[in-house]
Amino acid sequence: MTRKPEDGGIESSRNMTPPTEDGFMPLEEPAHPGWLKIGEILKVSHPVFANSRFLIGYHHSSNSYLLAGDYLTLVDPGNDYTIFSDIEKLGFNLIDIKKVVLTHGHRDHCMGIFEMLRFAPIFESKQVEIIMHAAGPQEFKKLTTDAGFPPRELTGGETLELSGFEWEVIHTPGHTIDSISLYHEQTGTIITGDTVLADAMEDADQNAGGDLEHYLYALREIMKRKIVHVLPGHGVPVAVTGKRAVEETYEAVMMKVLGVAPADNITWMEGAKRLVQKGLLAEAVYCCDKDLSLRPLNLTALQLKGLTLNDMGRCEEAIEDLDLVLAREHHNLYALTARGQALLGLSRYAESLPYFDEVLAKDPEIKEAQVFKGMALYFLGRSAEAMKIEAFKTEFNDRFRHLSERNRQEGNP
């Protein structure tokens, strides 16, 4: 997918009519399916979707979602004036739209709001609440405020009551800085805007604060939840296999961060090592897990995962993986050092010492083991012994000097 700079919209191949075999475009495009029932698409009988509808986006307009319940909520009004007349044809009344939620401020998702505000009863009643992230476009917020509809600004973490049902707001920056997703826990359904699409990955729009590493953070946040269904900003909804759709986007963003083209052949372990070098530790662990799902006893993956978990402070998990390595490679110095480090991280100082002693007995020059041993001794109150270890003494003095310098700059004693 590519974003067109002149209109800010999405040109999706799924919304274009393909040419015929002789290369000519057909005279007429197939009829648009119109508003479809979400419950029927997802095969979900929950009341939140009993009468709610989905409209697949037109050429330069996003998908729209109409949540029906105690009143109507419109998620992403798109950028097409016809959707509102079509809503009335379904038997709904536009005046019953009480809330409009924007997944982000790109015009293909939000500009339809101004067409809706032209409807006199809505404009005069001023009873529509516009909801968006606080980092959304300032010009858009000024226009709606000047029209008498100041938006409610979100930061993420809120619970919204939409048409009588609760949806969690997740801040999902990456595609844009103001992107949000809406999560309905009871059905495992998430409305993702452009953060997760059915069969594509959106770019990070730097003009709107987009950032690929933020994108990874956002997807990581989504993956903490039980995802069953995805209602994306473009293309068809993903029923049942929503979790995999999120994972595929996560993997695609990782490869983009690493500069790996889709056609390149890269192993999970190659990806994990490169991600560690970039400091993307959670993503490296994910790649190790993917490799281990294929090769459960891959000691390289287990060891790298253990080392990475240590650096993330997840020491109990690290020990589990490192023990699997040491069960097969009893004298693996890296694994022994890392296991001692994990015990150190758990404040089990006395238990960690034998691991460092074993490593140093085999190779006295391993600086990391020297420093960790000194730390264990120091925390056990055996500072005199610790200071006899030259590597630890140097490390200790350097850190003390840096701390003293920082305190001096901050005006602390």
GROMACS .gro file of C-alpha atoms in nm:
model
  413
    1MET     CA    1   0.000   0.000   0.000
    2THR     CA    2   0.114   0.352  -0.068
    3ARG     CA    3  -0.010   0.679   0.069
    4LYS     CA    4  -0.087   0.947  -0.185
    5PRO     CA    5   0.064   1.279  -0.072
    6GLU     CA    6  -0.185   1.492  -0.258
    7ASP     CA    7  -0.488   1.368  -0.071
    8GLY     CA    8  -0.354   1.176   0.230
    9GLY     CA    9  -0.577   0.882   0.142
   10ILE     CA   10  -0.516   0.515   0.085
   11GLU     CA   11  -0.514   0.364  -0.260
   12SER     CA   12  -0.578  -0.002  -0.193
   13SER     CA   13  -0.561  -0.268  -0.459
   14ARG     CA   14  -0.853  -0.445  -0.295
   15ASN     CA   15  -1.075  -0.144  -0.374
   16MET     CA   16  -0.977  -0.111  -0.739
   17THR     CA   17  -1.146  -0.279  -1.029
   18PRO     CA   18  -0.895  -0.502  -1.214
   19PRO     CA   19  -0.857  -0.473  -1.589
   20THR     CA   20  -1.005  -0.738  -1.813
   21GLU     CA   21  -0.787  -0.997  -1.987
   22ASP     CA   22  -0.744  -0.773  -2.293
   23GLY     CA   23  -0.604  -0.495  -2.073
   24PHE     CA   24  -0.908  -0.263  -2.087
   25MET     CA   25  -1.082  -0.136  -1.775
   26PRO     CA   26  -1.444  -0.251  -1.749
   27LEU     CA   27  -1.708   0.012  -1.812
   28GLU     CA   28  -1.864  -0.036  -1.470
   29GLU     CA   29  -1.724  -0.134  -1.135
   30PRO     CA   30  -1.902  -0.406  -0.941
   31ALA     CA   31  -2.165  -0.282  -0.701
   32HIS     CA   32  -2.036  -0.186  -0.358
   33PRO     CA   33  -2.171  -0.424  -0.091
   34GLY     CA   34  -2.281  -0.138   0.132
   35TRP     CA   35  -2.322  -0.164   0.509
   36LEU     CA   36  -2.288  -0.523   0.629
   37LYS     CA   37  -2.371  -0.671   0.970
   38ILE     CA   38  -2.056  -0.716   1.176
   39GLY     CA   39  -2.203  -1.004   1.374
   40GLU     CA   40  -2.265  -1.202   1.057
   41ILE     CA   41  -1.915  -1.136   0.923
   42LEU     CA   42  -1.744  -1.238   1.248
   43LYS     CA   43  -2.005  -1.505   1.330
   44VAL     CA   44  -2.041  -1.350   1.675
   45SER     CA   45  -2.374  -1.343   1.854
   46HIS     CA   46  -2.274  -1.100   2.130
   47PRO     CA   47  -2.518  -0.804   2.174
   48VAL     CA   48  -2.242  -0.553   2.093
   49PHE     CA   49  -2.266  -0.663   1.729
   50ALA     CA   50  -2.633  -0.761   1.713
   51ASN     CA   51  -2.722  -0.468   1.489
   52SER     CA   52  -2.384  -0.306   1.430
   53ARG     CA   53  -2.261  -0.248   1.076
   54PHE     CA   54  -1.941  -0.233   0.872
   55LEU     CA   55  -1.876  -0.036   0.553
   56ILE     CA   56  -1.570  -0.125   0.348
   57GLY     CA   57  -1.386   0.187   0.236
   58TYR     CA   58  -1.423   0.343  -0.106
   59HIS     CA   59  -1.120   0.449  -0.311
   60HIS     CA   60  -1.004   0.734  -0.085
   61SER     CA   61  -1.207   0.658   0.223
   62SER     CA   62  -1.144   0.426   0.514
   63ASN     CA   63  -1.366   0.154   0.652
   64SER     CA   64  -1.637   0.279   0.886
   65TYR     CA   65  -1.798   0.098   1.178
   66LEU     CA   66  -2.144   0.179   1.312
   67LEU     CA   67  -2.195   0.044   1.663
   68ALA     CA   68  -2.565   0.020   1.744
   69GLY     CA   69  -2.702  -0.011   2.095
   70ASP     CA   70  -2.851   0.245   2.332
   71TYR     CA   71  -2.756   0.498   2.064
   72LEU     CA   72  -2.525   0.500   1.759
   73THR     CA   73  -2.145   0.533   1.764
   74LEU     CA   74  -1.956   0.588   1.441
   75VAL     CA   75  -1.591   0.476   1.437
   76ASP     CA   76  -1.408   0.655   1.154
   77PRO     CA   77  -1.656   0.849   0.939
   78GLY     CA   78  -1.427   0.804   0.640
   79ASN     CA   79  -1.407   1.059   0.361
   80ASP     CA   80  -1.717   0.988   0.155
   81TYR     CA   81  -2.038   1.188   0.179
   82THR     CA   82  -2.263   0.898   0.070
   83ILE     CA   83  -2.220   0.693   0.388
   84PHE     CA   84  -2.465   0.907   0.583
   85SER     CA   85  -2.752   0.876   0.336
   86ASP     CA   86  -2.680   0.503   0.331
   87ILE     CA   87  -2.708   0.490   0.711
   88GLU     CA   88  -3.057   0.635   0.690
   89LYS     CA   89  -3.150   0.379   0.425
   90LEU     CA   90  -3.072   0.109   0.682
   91GLY     CA   91  -3.348   0.248   0.902
   92PHE     CA   92  -3.123   0.438   1.141
   93ASN     CA   93  -3.165   0.806   1.222
   94LEU     CA   94  -2.854   1.024   1.195
   95ILE     CA   95  -2.963   1.221   1.500
   96ASP     CA   96  -2.906   0.902   1.702
   97ILE     CA   97  -2.531   0.923   1.635
   98LYS     CA   98  -2.406   1.050   1.969
   99LYS     CA   99  -2.036   0.964   1.947
  100VAL     CA  100  -1.778   0.962   1.669
  101VAL     CA  101  -1.442   0.801   1.741
  102LEU     CA  102  -1.140   0.861   1.519
  103THR     CA  103  -0.867   0.597   1.509
  104HIS     CA  104  -0.629   0.867   1.382
  105GLY     CA  105  -0.630   1.199   1.202
  106HIS     CA  106  -0.562   1.102   0.841
  107ARG     CA  107  -0.821   1.259   0.616
  108ASP     CA  108  -0.940   0.928   0.470
  109HIS     CA  109  -1.056   0.838   0.821
  110CYS     CA  110  -1.183   1.167   0.960
  111MET     CA  111  -1.297   1.420   0.701
  112GLY     CA  112  -1.643   1.267   0.671
  113ILE     CA  113  -1.722   1.425   1.007
  114PHE     CA  114  -1.779   1.759   0.836
  115GLU     CA  115  -2.034   1.607   0.599
  116MET     CA  116  -2.218   1.469   0.903
  117LEU     CA  117  -2.213   1.808   1.076
  118ARG     CA  118  -2.391   1.958   0.775
  119PHE     CA  119  -2.698   1.761   0.881
  120ALA     CA  120  -2.901   2.041   1.043
  121PRO     CA  121  -3.048   1.848   1.340
  122ILE     CA  122  -2.700   1.729   1.440
  123PHE     CA  123  -2.540   2.070   1.397
  124GLU     CA  124  -2.813   2.247   1.589
  125SER     CA  125  -2.836   1.999   1.877
  126LYS     CA  126  -2.458   1.993   1.941
  127GLN     CA  127  -2.506   1.649   2.100
  128VAL     CA  128  -2.239   1.460   1.906
  129GLU     CA  129  -1.919   1.391   2.097
  130ILE     CA  130  -1.606   1.367   1.881
  131ILE     CA  131  -1.341   1.145   2.042
  132MET     CA  132  -0.977   1.131   1.933
  133HIS     CA  133  -0.622   1.115   2.066
  134ALA     CA  134  -0.478   1.432   2.214
  135ALA     CA  135  -0.191   1.424   1.961
  136GLY     CA  136  -0.433   1.444   1.668
  137PRO     CA  137  -0.407   1.718   1.402
  138GLN     CA  138  -0.442   2.064   1.560
  139GLU     CA  139  -0.611   2.208   1.251
  140PHE     CA  140  -0.879   1.940   1.260
  141LYS     CA  141  -0.943   2.000   1.629
  142LYS     CA  142  -0.968   2.375   1.570
  143LEU     CA  143  -1.220   2.327   1.289
  144THR     CA  144  -1.447   2.103   1.497
  145THR     CA  145  -1.415   2.331   1.799
  146ASP     CA  146  -1.502   2.639   1.593
  147ALA     CA  147  -1.807   2.448   1.467
  148GLY     CA  148  -1.918   2.393   1.825
  149PHE     CA  149  -1.790   2.037   1.867
  150PRO     CA  150  -1.470   2.049   2.075
  151PRO     CA  151  -1.324   1.697   2.070
  152ARG     CA  152  -1.273   1.483   2.376
  153GLU     CA  153  -0.902   1.408   2.382
  154LEU     CA  154  -0.764   1.071   2.487
  155THR     CA  155  -0.416   0.955   2.586
  156GLY     CA  156  -0.475   0.576   2.602
  157GLY     CA  157  -0.580   0.354   2.887
  158GLU     CA  158  -0.931   0.493   2.910
  159THR     CA  159  -1.247   0.283   2.900
  160LEU     CA  160  -1.507   0.427   2.663
  161GLU     CA  161  -1.875   0.353   2.688
  162LEU     CA  162  -1.987   0.328   2.326
  163SER     CA  163  -2.354   0.261   2.254
  164GLY     CA  164  -2.389   0.092   2.592
  165PHE     CA  165  -2.078  -0.129   2.572
  166GLU     CA  166  -1.728  -0.086   2.715
  167TRP     CA  167  -1.425  -0.057   2.488
  168GLU     CA  168  -1.066  -0.015   2.605
  169VAL     CA  169  -0.861   0.259   2.439
  170ILE     CA  170  -0.508   0.149   2.347
  171HIS     CA  171  -0.265   0.412   2.226
  172THR     CA  172  -0.105   0.250   1.923
  173PRO     CA  173   0.141   0.500   1.771
  174GLY     CA  174   0.356   0.401   1.479
  175HIS     CA  175   0.157   0.462   1.163
  176THR     CA  176   0.083   0.806   1.314
  177ILE     CA  177   0.156   0.947   1.660
  178ASP     CA  178  -0.216   0.980   1.736
  179SER     CA  179  -0.329   0.629   1.637
  180ILE     CA  180  -0.557   0.447   1.879
  181SER     CA  181  -0.722   0.105   1.879
  182LEU     CA  182  -1.045   0.004   2.052
  183TYR     CA  183  -1.060  -0.333   2.227
  184HIS     CA  184  -1.376  -0.520   2.330
  185GLU     CA  185  -1.258  -0.778   2.581
  186GLN     CA  186  -1.566  -1.001   2.592
  187THR     CA  187  -1.548  -1.083   2.222
  188GLY     CA  188  -1.172  -1.041   2.175
  189THR     CA  189  -1.242  -0.785   1.905
  190ILE     CA  190  -1.016  -0.492   1.824
  191ILE     CA  191  -1.078  -0.198   1.591
  192THR     CA  192  -0.730  -0.108   1.473
  193GLY     CA  193  -0.751   0.177   1.224
  194ASP     CA  194  -0.440   0.145   1.007
  195THR     CA  195  -0.224  -0.017   1.277
  196VAL     CA  196  -0.326  -0.370   1.171
  197LEU     CA  197  -0.470  -0.446   0.827
  198ALA     CA  198  -0.591  -0.774   0.686
  199ASP     CA  199  -0.322  -0.838   0.428
  200ALA     CA  200  -0.085  -0.543   0.424
  201MET     CA  201   0.128  -0.321   0.646
  202GLU     CA  202   0.090   0.056   0.652
  203ASP     CA  203   0.399   0.275   0.646
  204ALA     CA  204   0.500   0.500   0.933
  205ASP     CA  205   0.387   0.846   0.822
  206GLN     CA  206   0.666   1.068   0.953
  207ASN     CA  207   0.467   1.379   0.864
  208ALA     CA  208   0.211   1.265   1.120
  209GLY     CA  209   0.465   1.157   1.384
  210GLY     CA  210   0.485   0.799   1.261
  211ASP     CA  211   0.780   0.589   1.376
  212LEU     CA  212   0.863   0.224   1.315
  213GLU     CA  213   0.994   0.156   1.665
  214HIS     CA  214   0.679   0.312   1.811
  215TYR     CA  215   0.489   0.081   1.576
  216LEU     CA  216   0.657  -0.219   1.741
  217TYR     CA  217   0.562  -0.088   2.085
  218ALA     CA  218   0.201  -0.049   1.974
  219LEU     CA  219   0.178  -0.401   1.837
  220ARG     CA  220   0.342  -0.535   2.151
  221GLU     CA  221   0.067  -0.365   2.353
  222ILE     CA  222  -0.204  -0.518   2.136
  223MET     CA  223  -0.047  -0.864   2.170
  224LYS     CA  224  -0.083  -0.847   2.550
  225ARG     CA  225  -0.456  -0.895   2.495
  226LYS     CA  226  -0.652  -1.192   2.374
  227ILE     CA  227  -0.721  -1.100   2.012
  228VAL     CA  228  -0.976  -1.306   1.820
  229HIS     CA  229  -1.120  -1.066   1.561
  230VAL     CA  230  -0.966  -0.760   1.391
  231LEU     CA  231  -1.175  -0.481   1.243
  232PRO     CA  232  -0.917  -0.290   1.032
  233GLY     CA  233  -0.916   0.055   0.879
  234HIS     CA  234  -0.902  -0.086   0.525
  235GLY     CA  235  -0.994  -0.418   0.373
  236VAL     CA  236  -1.215  -0.690   0.510
  237PRO     CA  237  -1.246  -0.778   0.881
  238VAL     CA  238  -1.043  -1.070   1.011
  239ALA     CA  239  -1.263  -1.324   1.187
  240VAL     CA  240  -1.122  -1.575   1.437
  241THR     CA  241  -0.760  -1.547   1.316
  242GLY     CA  242  -0.712  -1.192   1.441
  243LYS     CA  243  -0.416  -1.288   1.661
  244ARG     CA  244  -0.223  -1.413   1.360
  245ALA     CA  245  -0.303  -1.093   1.166
  246VAL     CA  246  -0.148  -0.890   1.450
  247GLU     CA  247   0.157  -1.118   1.459
  248GLU     CA  248   0.208  -1.089   1.084
  249THR     CA  249   0.205  -0.710   1.111
  250TYR     CA  250   0.448  -0.727   1.405
  251GLU     CA  251   0.685  -0.945   1.203
  252ALA     CA  252   0.658  -0.719   0.898
  253VAL     CA  253   0.742  -0.410   1.104
  254MET     CA  254   1.043  -0.591   1.256
  255MET     CA  255   1.175  -0.668   0.909
  256LYS     CA  256   1.116  -0.307   0.805
  257VAL     CA  257   1.314  -0.185   1.107
  258LEU     CA  258   1.599  -0.417   1.010
  259GLY     CA  259   1.587  -0.303   0.649
  260VAL     CA  260   1.503  -0.652   0.527
  261ALA     CA  261   1.305  -0.665   0.203
  262PRO     CA  262   1.004  -0.901   0.189
  263ALA     CA  263   1.180  -1.113  -0.074
  264ASP     CA  264   1.493  -1.158   0.138
  265ASN     CA  265   1.536  -1.493   0.309
  266ILE     CA  266   1.626  -1.434   0.675
  267THR     CA  267   1.606  -1.689   0.955
  268TRP     CA  268   1.441  -1.620   1.289
  269MET     CA  269   1.781  -1.641   1.459
  270GLU     CA  270   1.941  -1.396   1.217
  271GLY     CA  271   1.656  -1.158   1.291
  272ALA     CA  272   1.692  -1.210   1.667
  273LYS     CA  273   2.065  -1.128   1.662
  274ARG     CA  274   2.013  -0.813   1.457
  275LEU     CA  275   1.731  -0.700   1.685
  276VAL     CA  276   1.951  -0.744   1.993
  277GLN     CA  277   2.211  -0.520   1.828
  278LYS     CA  278   1.942  -0.253   1.786
  279GLY     CA  279   1.833  -0.288   2.148
  280LEU     CA  280   1.492  -0.429   2.050
  281LEU     CA  281   1.500  -0.701   2.313
  282ALA     CA  282   1.131  -0.795   2.325
  283GLU     CA  283   1.136  -0.847   1.949
  284ALA     CA  284   1.452  -1.058   1.977
  285VAL     CA  285   1.282  -1.283   2.233
  286TYR     CA  286   0.982  -1.314   1.999
  287CYS     CA  287   1.211  -1.431   1.717
  288CYS     CA  288   1.384  -1.681   1.947
  289ASP     CA  289   1.042  -1.820   2.043
  290LYS     CA  290   0.946  -1.853   1.678
  291ASP     CA  291   1.264  -2.048   1.612
  292LEU     CA  292   1.206  -2.265   1.920
  293SER     CA  293   0.854  -2.343   1.800
  294LEU     CA  294   1.021  -2.508   1.501
  295ARG     CA  295   1.329  -2.643   1.680
  296PRO     CA  296   1.247  -2.681   2.051
  297LEU     CA  297   1.601  -2.780   2.151
  298ASN     CA  298   1.794  -2.523   1.950
  299LEU     CA  299   2.056  -2.437   2.213
  300THR     CA  300   2.164  -2.120   2.033
  301ALA     CA  301   1.809  -1.987   2.048
  302LEU     CA  302   1.768  -2.091   2.412
  303GLN     CA  303   2.093  -1.925   2.510
  304LEU     CA  304   2.026  -1.600   2.324
  305LYS     CA  305   1.676  -1.587   2.469
  306GLY     CA  306   1.813  -1.643   2.821
  307LEU     CA  307   2.076  -1.371   2.781
  308THR     CA  308   1.815  -1.130   2.644
  309LEU     CA  309   1.564  -1.204   2.919
  310ASN     CA  310   1.837  -1.128   3.172
  311ASP     CA  311   1.890  -0.787   3.013
  312MET     CA  312   1.514  -0.727   3.034
  313GLY     CA  313   1.510  -0.813   3.406
  314ARG     CA  314   1.303  -1.127   3.347
  315CYS     CA  315   1.547  -1.340   3.542
  316GLU     CA  316   1.318  -1.626   3.645
  317GLU     CA  317   1.232  -1.691   3.280
  318ALA     CA  318   1.598  -1.663   3.185
  319ILE     CA  319   1.691  -1.937   3.433
  320GLU     CA  320   1.439  -2.177   3.275
  321ASP     CA  321   1.599  -2.139   2.932
  322LEU     CA  322   1.957  -2.141   3.058
  323ASP     CA  323   1.895  -2.460   3.255
  324LEU     CA  324   1.789  -2.630   2.931
  325VAL     CA  325   2.119  -2.525   2.776
  326LEU     CA  326   2.327  -2.634   3.075
  327ALA     CA  327   2.150  -2.972   3.090
  328ARG     CA  328   2.312  -3.047   2.753
  329GLU     CA  329   2.624  -2.832   2.770
  330HIS     CA  330   2.738  -2.850   3.131
  331HIS     CA  331   3.049  -2.637   3.080
  332ASN     CA  332   2.902  -2.365   2.857
  333LEU     CA  333   3.077  -2.059   3.004
  334TYR     CA  334   2.832  -1.810   2.855
  335ALA     CA  335   2.532  -1.997   2.993
  336LEU     CA  336   2.699  -2.040   3.334
  337THR     CA  337   2.779  -1.668   3.353
  338ALA     CA  338   2.426  -1.577   3.245
  339ARG     CA  339   2.270  -1.810   3.502
  340GLY     CA  340   2.479  -1.652   3.774
  341GLN     CA  341   2.373  -1.310   3.648
  342ALA     CA  342   2.007  -1.416   3.665
  343LEU     CA  343   2.050  -1.521   4.030
  344LEU     CA  344   2.224  -1.190   4.095
  345GLY     CA  345   1.925  -1.010   3.945
  346LEU     CA  346   1.699  -1.201   4.184
  347SER     CA  347   1.914  -1.090   4.483
  348ARG     CA  348   2.025  -1.451   4.536
  349TYR     CA  349   2.386  -1.341   4.574
  350ALA     CA  350   2.529  -1.640   4.760
  351GLU     CA  351   2.372  -1.881   4.508
  352SER     CA  352   2.527  -1.693   4.218
  353LEU     CA  353   2.888  -1.717   4.338
  354PRO     CA  354   2.950  -2.085   4.247
  355TYR     CA  355   2.857  -2.011   3.883
  356PHE     CA  356   3.109  -1.727   3.857
  357ASP     CA  357   3.374  -1.934   4.036
  358GLU     CA  358   3.324  -2.221   3.790
  359VAL     CA  359   3.356  -1.989   3.494
  360LEU     CA  360   3.667  -1.816   3.629
  361ALA     CA  361   3.828  -2.149   3.718
  362LYS     CA  362   3.810  -2.242   3.348
  363ASP     CA  363   3.891  -1.896   3.211
  364PRO     CA  364   4.012  -1.633   3.462
  365GLU     CA  365   4.011  -1.362   3.194
  366ILE     CA  366   3.633  -1.342   3.144
  367LYS     CA  367   3.571  -0.985   3.261
  368GLU     CA  368   3.193  -1.018   3.284
  369ALA     CA  369   3.223  -1.305   3.534
  370GLN     CA  370   3.477  -1.104   3.735
  371VAL     CA  371   3.249  -0.802   3.758
  372PHE     CA  372   2.943  -1.011   3.849
  373LYS     CA  373   3.139  -1.197   4.117
  374GLY     CA  374   3.252  -0.866   4.263
  375MET     CA  375   2.893  -0.743   4.268
  376ALA     CA  376   2.774  -1.057   4.448
  377LEU     CA  377   3.048  -1.023   4.710
  378TYR     CA  378   2.977  -0.652   4.754
  379PHE     CA  379   2.605  -0.707   4.808
  380LEU     CA  380   2.686  -0.983   5.057
  381GLY     CA  381   2.881  -0.728   5.263
  382ARG     CA  382   3.217  -0.867   5.158
  383SER     CA  383   3.338  -0.543   5.003
  384ALA     CA  384   3.707  -0.598   5.084
  385GLU     CA  385   3.706  -0.922   4.884
  386ALA     CA  386   3.513  -0.754   4.605
  387MET     CA  387   3.768  -0.474   4.575
  388LYS     CA  388   4.047  -0.727   4.524
  389ILE     CA  389   3.888  -0.812   4.189
  390GLU     CA  390   4.046  -0.553   3.960
  391ALA     CA  391   3.770  -0.558   3.694
  392PHE     CA  392   3.503  -0.499   3.958
  393LYS     CA  393   3.707  -0.228   4.130
  394THR     CA  394   3.748  -0.041   3.801
  395GLU     CA  395   3.378  -0.079   3.718
  396PHE     CA  396   3.278   0.029   4.069
  397ASN     CA  397   3.502   0.338   4.064
  398ASP     CA  398   3.379   0.438   3.716
  399ARG     CA  399   3.015   0.411   3.820
  400PHE     CA  400   3.080   0.595   4.148
  401ARG     CA  401   3.256   0.873   3.957
  402HIS     CA  402   2.970   0.902   3.706
  403LEU     CA  403   2.713   0.908   3.987
  404SER     CA  404   2.909   1.176   4.173
  405GLU     CA  405   2.935   1.385   3.856
  406ARG     CA  406   2.562   1.354   3.788
  407ASN     CA  407   2.476   1.451   4.145
  408ARG     CA  408   2.708   1.752   4.118
  409GLN     CA  409   2.539   1.865   3.796
  410GLU     CA  410   2.196   1.822   3.953
  411GLY     CA  411   2.302   2.010   4.265
  412ASN     CA  412   2.273   1.709   4.494
  413PRO     CA  413   2.525   1.646   4.771
   0.00000   0.00000   0.00000
